[in-house]
Amino acid sequence: MQLTNTPRTHLKPKPDENKLGFGTIFTDHMFNMDYHPEKGWHNPRIEPYAPFVLEPSTMIFHYGQGIFEGLKAYRTPAGKIQLFRPRDNFKRLNYSARKLCIPEIDEAFALKALKELLRIEKDWIPGADGTSLYIRPTIVATDPYLGVRAAHTYRFFIILSPVGAYYPEGFNPVKILVTREHVRAVRGGIGDTKTMGNYAASLLAGEKAHRAGYTQVLWLDGVEQKYVEEVGSMNILFIINGELVTPELNGSILPGITRDSVLMLARRWGMRVSERRVGIDEVFQAHEAGTLSEIFGSGTAAVISPVGELRLEERLIRIGQGQVGPVAKRLFNTIMDIQYGRAEDPMGWIEPVQ
Ligand SMILES: *Cc1c(COP(=O)(O)O)cnc(C)c1O
C-alpha cells in the first residue's frame, strides 16, 4: 500500500510548551485510511487535520461501533523521537477490532504510517520536562445506515495532540471512590476493549464521585460486586505484605500496557507479583491489619498514579500521608526514564522514530 502525503500550506502556531494541558490542541496533519468490503483497507494518506463530513445516519453515531488506542511519542534529551511499545497498542487495537466486528488493520503498516506522520509533525513533539505528544488511533463505522449490524465501511484515523506533564507540581495522590451502585463492564462483555461505549458507561458514576470530592471511580466486578476491577482509565495495583497484587485479566478489565510493564519490571526486580482475584474486602482487611502499604494506578496518561484515599460507603482507607510509596516511585521513575530515553531500555520497549 502506498502512503500519500498532502502537506498543509499554512501551519498553525505551536503552543507554549510550558502551558500544555491535555487533549485540546491538535497538530497540522493526520493519518486517514478507509475500509470497503471490496477494496479492504485502502487509500492510506497523511493530510491536513480537518473536520469529517459524515451523514447524520452514520453508524458510529447510533450504534457506537468504534475503537481507539492511546500512546505517546517522547523527545529524548538528545532530541530524538521515540515510542513506547507501540506494537502492543496496534495489537490491542486489532483485539478490540475482532471483538467489535471491525476489520483488522495491518499492524506493521499502521506503525509505519504513524512513524511517517510523526516525522512530518516532529516539531510538535514538545521537549519540556514531562511533556509528550499524545497519539490517538481510532476506527469508526461509517455506513450511512440505520439498523443494527456490523458496518461494511470504516475510517481509521490517527490524530496527535501535544500534552503537558501529568504532575506539573509533582506527584499528587488521588482520592478514589469505590462504587457498588454502578458497574462498568461484565464478563463476556467488551470491558477488555478500548471502545467508546465503555467510557459513556462510566460517566454517571464519575460525576457522582466528583461531586463527593473524589477524582475517579474504582469499579468492582459486574456480577457480584465483590472483586476489584480497575479505575476507568487506569489499572489498579496494591502492595500487600510486600507483594505486588493486581486483578487478573478476567475479560472485563482493560489489559493495560503500563500494567504489563509494571509487572515485568517488578518480576525483574525480584518482587513477589500476583495476578489474581482481589476482593475489595481483602483490601480493607489488609489495611486494618496494617499489611497494605501502597495503592496505585497505571496507565499511559500518568504512568503511575498513587492513591491517597479509597472509600467504599462508610469504609475508608487513608494511605501514604500525601506521599508516594517507594514501589510506585521506583516504577514511575524507571518507566519514565525509559520512555524519555534517559535510561537504558533493557526490555526492548522503545521504538525509535527519528
Ligand atoms: C487505556 C486504559 C487503561 C490503561 O492502559 P494503558 O495501555 O496502560 O494506557 C486502563 N483501563 C482502561 C479502561 C483504559 O481505557
mmCIF file of C-alpha atoms and ligand atoms in Angstrom:
data_model
loop_
_atom_site.group_PDB
_atom_site.id
_atom_site.type_symbol
_atom_site.label_atom_id
_atom_site.label_comp_id
_atom_site.label_asym_id
_atom_site.label_seq_id
_atom_site.Cartn_x
_atom_site.Cartn_y
_atom_site.Cartn_z
ATOM 1 C CA MET A 1 0.000 0.000 0.000
ATOM 2 C CA GLN A 2 1.279 3.414 -0.956
ATOM 3 C CA LEU A 3 1.023 6.145 1.654
ATOM 4 C CA THR A 4 0.296 9.535 0.093
ATOM 5 C CA ASN A 5 1.056 12.873 1.665
ATOM 6 C CA THR A 6 -0.781 16.164 1.189
ATOM 7 C CA PRO A 7 1.013 18.842 3.205
ATOM 8 C CA ARG A 8 -0.759 21.803 4.661
ATOM 9 C CA THR A 9 0.115 25.190 3.198
ATOM 10 C CA HIS A 10 -0.331 27.259 6.363
ATOM 11 C CA LEU A 11 0.985 25.691 9.546
ATOM 12 C CA LYS A 12 -0.642 26.502 12.881
ATOM 13 C CA PRO A 13 1.397 28.313 15.544
ATOM 14 C CA LYS A 14 2.901 25.914 18.105
ATOM 15 C CA PRO A 15 1.651 26.235 21.694
ATOM 16 C CA ASP A 16 3.773 27.269 24.689
ATOM 17 C CA GLU A 17 5.373 24.002 25.859
ATOM 18 C CA ASN A 18 5.160 25.027 29.474
ATOM 19 C CA LYS A 19 1.411 25.632 29.411
ATOM 20 C CA LEU A 20 0.170 22.476 27.750
ATOM 21 C CA GLY A 21 -2.962 20.814 29.102
ATOM 22 C CA PHE A 22 -4.408 17.540 27.811
ATOM 23 C CA GLY A 23 -6.290 16.827 24.605
ATOM 24 C CA THR A 24 -7.207 20.320 23.450
ATOM 25 C CA ILE A 25 -4.602 21.109 20.783
ATOM 26 C CA PHE A 26 -4.147 19.085 17.592
ATOM 27 C CA THR A 27 -1.272 19.135 15.139
ATOM 28 C CA ASP A 28 -1.312 20.185 11.469
ATOM 29 C CA HIS A 29 -1.719 16.741 9.931
ATOM 30 C CA MET A 30 -3.489 13.454 10.490
ATOM 31 C CA PHE A 31 -3.493 9.962 9.037
ATOM 32 C CA ASN A 32 -6.609 8.588 7.321
ATOM 33 C CA MET A 33 -7.410 5.251 5.701
ATOM 34 C CA ASP A 34 -10.718 3.731 4.570
ATOM 35 C CA TYR A 35 -12.234 0.289 4.521
ATOM 36 C CA HIS A 36 -14.547 -1.039 1.868
ATOM 37 C CA PRO A 37 -15.531 -4.731 1.598
ATOM 38 C CA GLU A 38 -14.272 -4.940 -1.987
ATOM 39 C CA LYS A 39 -11.123 -2.893 -1.539
ATOM 40 C CA GLY A 40 -10.189 -3.810 2.025
ATOM 41 C CA TRP A 41 -8.225 -1.115 3.849
ATOM 42 C CA HIS A 42 -7.191 1.343 1.168
ATOM 43 C CA ASN A 43 -6.155 4.900 0.369
ATOM 44 C CA PRO A 44 -3.798 5.458 3.309
ATOM 45 C CA ARG A 45 -2.923 9.121 3.403
ATOM 46 C CA ILE A 46 -1.449 11.866 5.513
ATOM 47 C CA GLU A 47 -3.335 15.106 5.058
ATOM 48 C CA PRO A 48 -4.218 18.300 6.893
ATOM 49 C CA TYR A 49 -6.042 17.818 10.213
ATOM 50 C CA ALA A 50 -9.620 18.698 9.262
ATOM 51 C CA PRO A 51 -13.265 18.008 10.187
ATOM 52 C CA PHE A 52 -15.036 14.978 8.755
ATOM 53 C CA VAL A 53 -18.227 15.394 6.789
ATOM 54 C CA LEU A 54 -20.497 12.490 7.756
ATOM 55 C CA GLU A 55 -24.179 11.865 7.197
ATOM 56 C CA PRO A 56 -26.366 12.079 10.301
ATOM 57 C CA SER A 57 -27.217 8.419 9.693
ATOM 58 C CA THR A 58 -23.566 7.344 10.007
ATOM 59 C CA MET A 59 -23.499 4.170 12.074
ATOM 60 C CA ILE A 60 -20.894 5.254 14.630
ATOM 61 C CA PHE A 61 -23.300 7.967 15.852
ATOM 62 C CA HIS A 62 -26.056 5.452 16.522
ATOM 63 C CA TYR A 63 -24.508 2.147 17.499
ATOM 64 C CA GLY A 64 -21.081 3.082 18.819
ATOM 65 C CA GLN A 65 -19.156 0.617 16.685
ATOM 66 C CA GLY A 66 -15.774 2.189 17.174
ATOM 67 C CA ILE A 67 -12.457 1.548 18.918
ATOM 68 C CA PHE A 68 -9.350 3.515 19.770
ATOM 69 C CA GLU A 69 -5.899 3.464 21.311
ATOM 70 C CA GLY A 70 -3.780 5.865 23.320
ATOM 71 C CA LEU A 71 0.007 6.110 23.313
ATOM 72 C CA LYS A 72 2.681 8.784 23.319
ATOM 73 C CA ALA A 73 5.758 9.953 21.416
ATOM 74 C CA TYR A 74 8.621 11.248 23.546
ATOM 75 C CA ARG A 75 11.547 13.578 22.846
ATOM 76 C CA THR A 76 14.846 12.392 24.332
ATOM 77 C CA PRO A 77 17.489 14.742 25.816
ATOM 78 C CA ALA A 78 19.424 14.313 22.532
ATOM 79 C CA GLY A 79 16.363 15.461 20.573
ATOM 80 C CA LYS A 80 15.472 12.027 19.186
ATOM 81 C CA ILE A 81 11.850 10.932 18.890
ATOM 82 C CA GLN A 82 10.710 7.585 20.271
ATOM 83 C CA LEU A 83 7.631 5.489 21.053
ATOM 84 C CA PHE A 84 6.949 3.129 23.958
ATOM 85 C CA ARG A 85 5.697 -0.368 22.997
ATOM 86 C CA PRO A 86 3.623 0.903 20.023
ATOM 87 C CA ARG A 87 3.314 -2.603 18.550
ATOM 88 C CA ASP A 88 1.349 -3.584 21.641
ATOM 89 C CA ASN A 89 -1.080 -0.729 21.022
ATOM 90 C CA PHE A 90 -1.762 -1.820 17.443
ATOM 91 C CA LYS A 91 -2.056 -5.428 18.574
ATOM 92 C CA ARG A 92 -4.610 -4.354 21.185
ATOM 93 C CA LEU A 93 -6.426 -2.247 18.558
ATOM 94 C CA ASN A 94 -6.831 -5.412 16.492
ATOM 95 C CA TYR A 95 -8.021 -7.321 19.565
ATOM 96 C CA SER A 96 -10.670 -4.628 20.073
ATOM 97 C CA ALA A 97 -11.465 -4.790 16.340
ATOM 98 C CA ARG A 98 -12.184 -8.525 16.492
ATOM 99 C CA LYS A 99 -14.497 -8.077 19.461
ATOM 100 C CA LEU A 100 -16.387 -5.197 17.816
ATOM 101 C CA CYS A 101 -16.659 -6.932 14.396
ATOM 102 C CA ILE A 102 -14.373 -4.329 12.789
ATOM 103 C CA PRO A 103 -11.953 -5.499 10.065
ATOM 104 C CA GLU A 104 -8.408 -5.790 11.386
ATOM 105 C CA ILE A 105 -5.656 -3.485 10.224
ATOM 106 C CA ASP A 106 -2.123 -4.420 9.150
ATOM 107 C CA GLU A 107 -0.260 -3.650 12.390
ATOM 108 C CA ALA A 108 3.160 -3.211 10.769
ATOM 109 C CA PHE A 109 1.724 -0.856 8.166
ATOM 110 C CA ALA A 110 -0.102 1.180 10.824
ATOM 111 C CA LEU A 111 3.147 1.591 12.770
ATOM 112 C CA LYS A 112 4.953 2.627 9.590
ATOM 113 C CA ALA A 113 2.261 5.204 8.817
ATOM 114 C CA LEU A 114 2.365 6.531 12.388
ATOM 115 C CA LYS A 115 6.144 6.938 12.222
ATOM 116 C CA GLU A 116 5.828 8.800 8.933
ATOM 117 C CA LEU A 117 3.184 11.102 10.445
ATOM 118 C CA LEU A 118 5.447 11.716 13.458
ATOM 119 C CA ARG A 119 8.383 12.600 11.227
ATOM 120 C CA ILE A 120 6.198 15.188 9.477
ATOM 121 C CA GLU A 121 4.946 16.546 12.830
ATOM 122 C CA LYS A 122 8.245 16.283 14.707
ATOM 123 C CA ASP A 123 8.290 19.985 15.593
ATOM 124 C CA TRP A 124 5.038 19.427 17.509
ATOM 125 C CA ILE A 125 6.677 16.994 19.925
ATOM 126 C CA PRO A 126 7.420 19.106 22.990
ATOM 127 C CA GLY A 127 10.686 18.804 24.879
ATOM 128 C CA ALA A 128 9.842 20.417 28.232
ATOM 129 C CA ASP A 129 10.037 18.108 31.245
ATOM 130 C CA GLY A 130 7.210 15.572 31.360
ATOM 131 C CA THR A 131 5.569 16.745 28.127
ATOM 132 C CA SER A 132 4.880 14.463 25.165
ATOM 133 C CA LEU A 133 2.809 14.049 22.030
ATOM 134 C CA TYR A 134 -0.332 12.037 22.707
ATOM 135 C CA ILE A 135 -1.367 9.736 19.838
ATOM 136 C CA ARG A 136 -4.962 8.661 19.262
ATOM 137 C CA PRO A 137 -5.512 5.939 16.626
ATOM 138 C CA THR A 138 -9.265 5.450 16.108
ATOM 139 C CA ILE A 139 -11.551 3.336 13.912
ATOM 140 C CA VAL A 140 -15.224 4.206 13.368
ATOM 141 C CA ALA A 141 -18.088 2.650 11.394
ATOM 142 C CA THR A 142 -19.041 4.960 8.521
ATOM 143 C CA ASP A 143 -22.012 3.386 6.670
ATOM 144 C CA PRO A 144 -24.972 5.778 6.432
ATOM 145 C CA TYR A 145 -27.456 3.197 7.691
ATOM 146 C CA LEU A 146 -29.980 2.776 10.485
ATOM 147 C CA GLY A 147 -30.161 -0.814 11.588
ATOM 148 C CA VAL A 148 -28.115 -2.914 13.942
ATOM 149 C CA ARG A 149 -25.422 -4.909 12.183
ATOM 150 C CA ALA A 150 -21.680 -4.605 11.724
ATOM 151 C CA ALA A 151 -20.918 -1.800 9.286
ATOM 152 C CA HIS A 152 -19.468 -2.502 5.848
ATOM 153 C CA THR A 153 -17.295 0.621 5.689
ATOM 154 C CA TYR A 154 -14.898 2.188 8.205
ATOM 155 C CA ARG A 155 -12.480 5.052 8.678
ATOM 156 C CA PHE A 156 -9.181 4.552 10.512
ATOM 157 C CA PHE A 157 -7.530 7.787 11.566
ATOM 158 C CA ILE A 158 -4.674 8.917 13.787
ATOM 159 C CA ILE A 159 -4.593 12.359 15.387
ATOM 160 C CA LEU A 160 -1.842 13.884 17.527
ATOM 161 C CA SER A 161 -2.024 16.225 20.496
ATOM 162 C CA PRO A 162 0.884 17.815 22.408
ATOM 163 C CA VAL A 163 0.250 17.298 26.134
ATOM 164 C CA GLY A 164 1.689 18.692 29.342
ATOM 165 C CA ALA A 165 3.277 16.945 32.283
ATOM 166 C CA TYR A 166 0.675 14.953 34.185
ATOM 167 C CA TYR A 167 2.103 16.117 37.520
ATOM 168 C CA PRO A 168 3.380 19.662 36.908
ATOM 169 C CA GLU A 169 3.747 20.207 40.682
ATOM 170 C CA GLY A 170 4.992 16.727 41.472
ATOM 171 C CA PHE A 171 3.040 13.606 42.340
ATOM 172 C CA ASN A 172 -0.472 14.199 43.636
ATOM 173 C CA PRO A 173 -2.046 11.182 45.317
ATOM 174 C CA VAL A 174 -5.624 10.790 44.067
ATOM 175 C CA LYS A 175 -8.822 10.119 46.025
ATOM 176 C CA ILE A 176 -10.846 7.217 44.709
ATOM 177 C CA LEU A 177 -14.425 6.211 45.352
ATOM 178 C CA VAL A 178 -15.417 2.549 45.108
ATOM 179 C CA THR A 179 -18.896 2.177 43.660
ATOM 180 C CA ARG A 180 -21.412 -0.598 44.238
ATOM 181 C CA GLU A 181 -24.218 1.302 42.603
ATOM 182 C CA HIS A 182 -22.835 1.215 39.059
ATOM 183 C CA VAL A 183 -20.804 -1.264 37.039
ATOM 184 C CA ARG A 184 -18.584 -0.566 34.046
ATOM 185 C CA ALA A 185 -18.376 -3.967 32.395
ATOM 186 C CA VAL A 186 -19.318 -7.584 32.914
ATOM 187 C CA ARG A 187 -17.691 -10.852 31.966
ATOM 188 C CA GLY A 188 -18.485 -11.759 28.379
ATOM 189 C CA GLY A 189 -18.866 -8.073 27.510
ATOM 190 C CA ILE A 190 -16.462 -5.557 25.990
ATOM 191 C CA GLY A 191 -14.750 -4.208 29.124
ATOM 192 C CA ASP A 192 -11.409 -5.501 27.837
ATOM 193 C CA THR A 193 -11.555 -3.362 24.681
ATOM 194 C CA LYS A 194 -10.990 0.345 24.160
ATOM 195 C CA THR A 195 -14.405 1.129 22.754
ATOM 196 C CA MET A 196 -16.387 4.339 23.112
ATOM 197 C CA GLY A 197 -19.344 2.866 24.999
ATOM 198 C CA ASN A 198 -17.222 1.813 27.984
ATOM 199 C CA TYR A 199 -16.426 5.451 28.679
ATOM 200 C CA ALA A 200 -20.030 6.566 28.203
ATOM 201 C CA ALA A 201 -20.990 3.871 30.728
ATOM 202 C CA SER A 202 -18.570 5.336 33.266
ATOM 203 C CA LEU A 203 -19.714 8.966 33.177
ATOM 204 C CA LEU A 204 -22.578 8.993 35.674
ATOM 205 C CA ALA A 205 -20.590 7.211 38.387
ATOM 206 C CA GLY A 206 -17.672 9.534 37.617
ATOM 207 C CA GLU A 207 -19.834 12.618 38.082
ATOM 208 C CA LYS A 208 -21.194 11.320 41.365
ATOM 209 C CA ALA A 209 -17.641 10.675 42.547
ATOM 210 C CA HIS A 210 -16.586 14.216 41.583
ATOM 211 C CA ARG A 211 -19.496 15.696 43.477
ATOM 212 C CA ALA A 212 -18.406 13.731 46.540
ATOM 213 C CA GLY A 213 -14.866 15.112 46.192
ATOM 214 C CA TYR A 214 -13.231 12.087 44.538
ATOM 215 C CA THR A 215 -11.144 12.111 41.365
ATOM 216 C CA GLN A 216 -12.057 8.711 39.975
ATOM 217 C CA VAL A 217 -14.142 5.595 40.466
ATOM 218 C CA LEU A 218 -12.803 2.154 41.318
ATOM 219 C CA TRP A 219 -15.012 -0.394 39.601
ATOM 220 C CA LEU A 220 -15.934 -3.719 41.121
ATOM 221 C CA ASP A 221 -16.825 -6.804 39.092
ATOM 222 C CA GLY A 222 -20.175 -6.548 37.348
ATOM 223 C CA VAL A 223 -21.512 -9.876 38.610
ATOM 224 C CA GLU A 224 -21.028 -9.961 42.386
ATOM 225 C CA GLN A 225 -19.588 -6.507 43.019
ATOM 226 C CA LYS A 226 -17.045 -8.100 45.337
ATOM 227 C CA TYR A 227 -13.837 -8.070 43.343
ATOM 228 C CA VAL A 228 -11.688 -5.134 42.318
ATOM 229 C CA GLU A 229 -11.513 -4.457 38.577
ATOM 230 C CA GLU A 230 -9.908 -1.149 37.564
ATOM 231 C CA VAL A 231 -10.185 2.644 37.565
ATOM 232 C CA GLY A 232 -11.857 3.739 34.313
ATOM 233 C CA SER A 233 -8.682 4.720 32.518
ATOM 234 C CA MET A 234 -6.129 3.027 34.735
ATOM 235 C CA ASN A 235 -5.423 -0.428 36.077
ATOM 236 C CA ILE A 236 -5.052 -0.754 39.837
ATOM 237 C CA LEU A 237 -2.265 -2.310 41.893
ATOM 238 C CA PHE A 238 -1.711 -2.912 45.612
ATOM 239 C CA ILE A 239 1.266 -3.737 47.778
ATOM 240 C CA ILE A 240 0.029 -6.245 50.367
ATOM 241 C CA ASN A 241 2.569 -7.937 52.653
ATOM 242 C CA GLY A 242 5.298 -6.649 50.358
ATOM 243 C CA GLU A 243 3.743 -8.403 47.355
ATOM 244 C CA LEU A 244 2.582 -6.565 44.240
ATOM 245 C CA VAL A 245 -1.024 -7.647 43.768
ATOM 246 C CA THR A 246 -3.317 -6.743 40.862
ATOM 247 C CA PRO A 247 -6.593 -8.117 39.493
ATOM 248 C CA GLU A 248 -6.059 -10.814 36.886
ATOM 249 C CA LEU A 249 -7.161 -10.140 33.299
ATOM 250 C CA ASN A 250 -10.595 -11.702 33.522
ATOM 251 C CA GLY A 251 -12.083 -10.426 30.268
ATOM 252 C CA SER A 252 -13.785 -7.339 31.675
ATOM 253 C CA ILE A 253 -10.592 -5.433 32.610
ATOM 254 C CA LEU A 254 -8.614 -3.471 30.037
ATOM 255 C CA PRO A 255 -5.213 -5.144 29.563
ATOM 256 C CA GLY A 256 -3.065 -2.070 30.139
ATOM 257 C CA ILE A 257 0.355 -1.869 28.545
ATOM 258 C CA THR A 258 1.570 0.150 31.533
ATOM 259 C CA ARG A 259 0.177 -2.576 33.835
ATOM 260 C CA ASP A 260 2.107 -5.178 31.883
ATOM 261 C CA SER A 261 5.280 -3.052 32.024
ATOM 262 C CA VAL A 262 4.883 -2.651 35.800
ATOM 263 C CA LEU A 263 4.502 -6.411 36.293
ATOM 264 C CA MET A 264 7.509 -7.173 34.081
ATOM 265 C CA LEU A 265 9.714 -4.685 35.940
ATOM 266 C CA ALA A 266 8.599 -5.886 39.370
ATOM 267 C CA ARG A 267 9.358 -9.503 38.433
ATOM 268 C CA ARG A 268 12.727 -8.461 37.079
ATOM 269 C CA TRP A 269 13.477 -6.717 40.374
ATOM 270 C CA GLY A 270 12.710 -9.950 42.210
ATOM 271 C CA MET A 271 9.481 -8.750 43.805
ATOM 272 C CA ARG A 272 6.701 -11.177 44.519
ATOM 273 C CA VAL A 273 3.939 -10.490 41.995
ATOM 274 C CA SER A 274 0.448 -11.899 41.935
ATOM 275 C CA GLU A 275 -2.276 -11.501 39.306
ATOM 276 C CA ARG A 276 -5.428 -12.901 40.841
ATOM 277 C CA ARG A 277 -8.908 -12.043 42.017
ATOM 278 C CA VAL A 278 -8.654 -9.288 44.613
ATOM 279 C CA GLY A 279 -11.650 -8.920 46.905
ATOM 280 C CA ILE A 280 -12.485 -5.369 47.966
ATOM 281 C CA ASP A 281 -12.954 -6.796 51.488
ATOM 282 C CA GLU A 282 -9.440 -8.174 51.343
ATOM 283 C CA VAL A 283 -8.119 -4.666 50.583
ATOM 284 C CA PHE A 284 -9.922 -3.134 53.582
ATOM 285 C CA GLN A 285 -8.870 -6.035 55.813
ATOM 286 C CA ALA A 286 -5.231 -5.677 54.723
ATOM 287 C CA HIS A 287 -5.446 -2.000 55.585
ATOM 288 C CA GLU A 288 -6.913 -2.753 59.012
ATOM 289 C CA ALA A 289 -4.230 -5.379 59.620
ATOM 290 C CA GLY A 290 -1.509 -2.924 58.609
ATOM 291 C CA THR A 291 -0.261 -5.039 55.686
ATOM 292 C CA LEU A 292 -1.447 -2.731 52.881
ATOM 293 C CA SER A 293 1.434 -0.356 52.157
ATOM 294 C CA GLU A 294 0.645 1.157 48.736
ATOM 295 C CA ILE A 295 -2.160 1.577 46.227
ATOM 296 C CA PHE A 296 -1.532 2.994 42.760
ATOM 297 C CA GLY A 297 -2.999 3.110 39.289
ATOM 298 C CA SER A 298 -1.156 2.533 35.994
ATOM 299 C CA GLY A 299 -1.922 3.977 32.575
ATOM 300 C CA THR A 300 -0.362 5.780 29.623
ATOM 301 C CA ALA A 301 -1.507 9.267 30.664
ATOM 302 C CA ALA A 302 0.001 9.396 34.168
ATOM 303 C CA VAL A 303 2.219 6.268 34.044
ATOM 304 C CA ILE A 304 1.778 5.705 37.807
ATOM 305 C CA SER A 305 -0.898 7.424 39.852
ATOM 306 C CA PRO A 306 -0.594 6.978 43.620
ATOM 307 C CA VAL A 307 -3.868 6.622 45.517
ATOM 308 C CA GLY A 308 -4.030 8.511 48.806
ATOM 309 C CA GLU A 309 -7.593 7.713 49.753
ATOM 310 C CA LEU A 310 -10.054 4.938 48.941
ATOM 311 C CA ARG A 311 -13.665 4.989 50.115
ATOM 312 C CA LEU A 312 -16.457 2.436 49.913
ATOM 313 C CA GLU A 313 -19.615 3.617 51.638
ATOM 314 C CA GLU A 314 -18.598 4.038 55.321
ATOM 315 C CA ARG A 315 -15.249 2.329 54.952
ATOM 316 C CA LEU A 316 -12.200 4.480 54.379
ATOM 317 C CA ILE A 317 -8.538 3.878 53.654
ATOM 318 C CA ARG A 318 -6.089 6.736 54.006
ATOM 319 C CA ILE A 319 -2.641 5.733 52.921
ATOM 320 C CA GLY A 320 0.799 7.278 52.387
ATOM 321 C CA GLN A 321 0.141 10.637 54.125
ATOM 322 C CA GLY A 322 0.175 12.554 50.874
ATOM 323 C CA GLN A 323 3.455 10.901 49.869
ATOM 324 C CA VAL A 324 4.259 8.442 47.125
ATOM 325 C CA GLY A 325 5.221 4.940 48.229
ATOM 326 C CA PRO A 326 8.666 3.538 47.353
ATOM 327 C CA VAL A 327 7.418 0.964 44.837
ATOM 328 C CA ALA A 328 5.196 3.478 42.998
ATOM 329 C CA LYS A 329 8.048 5.956 42.896
ATOM 330 C CA ARG A 330 10.600 3.447 41.615
ATOM 331 C CA LEU A 331 8.200 2.243 38.902
ATOM 332 C CA PHE A 332 7.334 5.798 37.885
ATOM 333 C CA ASN A 333 10.966 6.860 37.609
ATOM 334 C CA THR A 334 12.098 3.701 35.822
ATOM 335 C CA ILE A 335 9.320 3.730 33.224
ATOM 336 C CA MET A 336 9.588 7.486 32.598
ATOM 337 C CA ASP A 337 13.385 7.275 32.244
ATOM 338 C CA ILE A 338 12.996 4.540 29.621
ATOM 339 C CA GLN A 339 10.214 6.396 27.775
ATOM 340 C CA TYR A 340 12.215 9.636 27.641
ATOM 341 C CA GLY A 341 15.470 7.890 26.705
ATOM 342 C CA ARG A 342 17.222 8.926 29.923
ATOM 343 C CA ALA A 343 17.965 5.320 30.831
ATOM 344 C CA GLU A 344 18.841 2.055 29.117
ATOM 345 C CA ASP A 345 15.944 0.041 27.737
ATOM 346 C CA PRO A 346 16.733 -3.494 28.910
ATOM 347 C CA MET A 347 13.248 -4.739 27.964
ATOM 348 C CA GLY A 348 13.292 -3.667 24.303
ATOM 349 C CA TRP A 349 10.272 -1.433 24.775
ATOM 350 C CA ILE A 350 11.496 1.554 22.796
ATOM 351 C CA GLU A 351 10.711 2.052 19.103
ATOM 352 C CA PRO A 352 12.868 4.799 17.606
ATOM 353 C CA VAL A 353 11.161 7.154 15.142
ATOM 354 C CA GLN A 354 13.975 9.503 14.287
HETATM 355 C C1 LIG B 1 -6.308 2.690 28.338
HETATM 356 C C2 LIG B 1 -6.903 2.131 29.570
HETATM 357 C C3 LIG B 1 -6.111 1.637 30.628
HETATM 358 C C4 LIG B 1 -4.606 1.741 30.637
HETATM 359 O O1 LIG B 1 -3.991 1.121 29.564
HETATM 360 P P1 LIG B 1 -2.513 1.560 29.123
HETATM 361 O O2 LIG B 1 -2.220 0.695 27.962
HETATM 362 O O3 LIG B 1 -1.632 1.278 30.290
HETATM 363 O O4 LIG B 1 -2.577 3.006 28.812
HETATM 364 C C5 LIG B 1 -6.752 1.051 31.705
HETATM 365 N N1 LIG B 1 -8.093 0.970 31.759
HETATM 366 C C6 LIG B 1 -8.885 1.449 30.780
HETATM 367 C C7 LIG B 1 -10.358 1.299 30.882
HETATM 368 C C8 LIG B 1 -8.311 2.048 29.663
HETATM 369 O O5 LIG B 1 -9.086 2.550 28.706
#
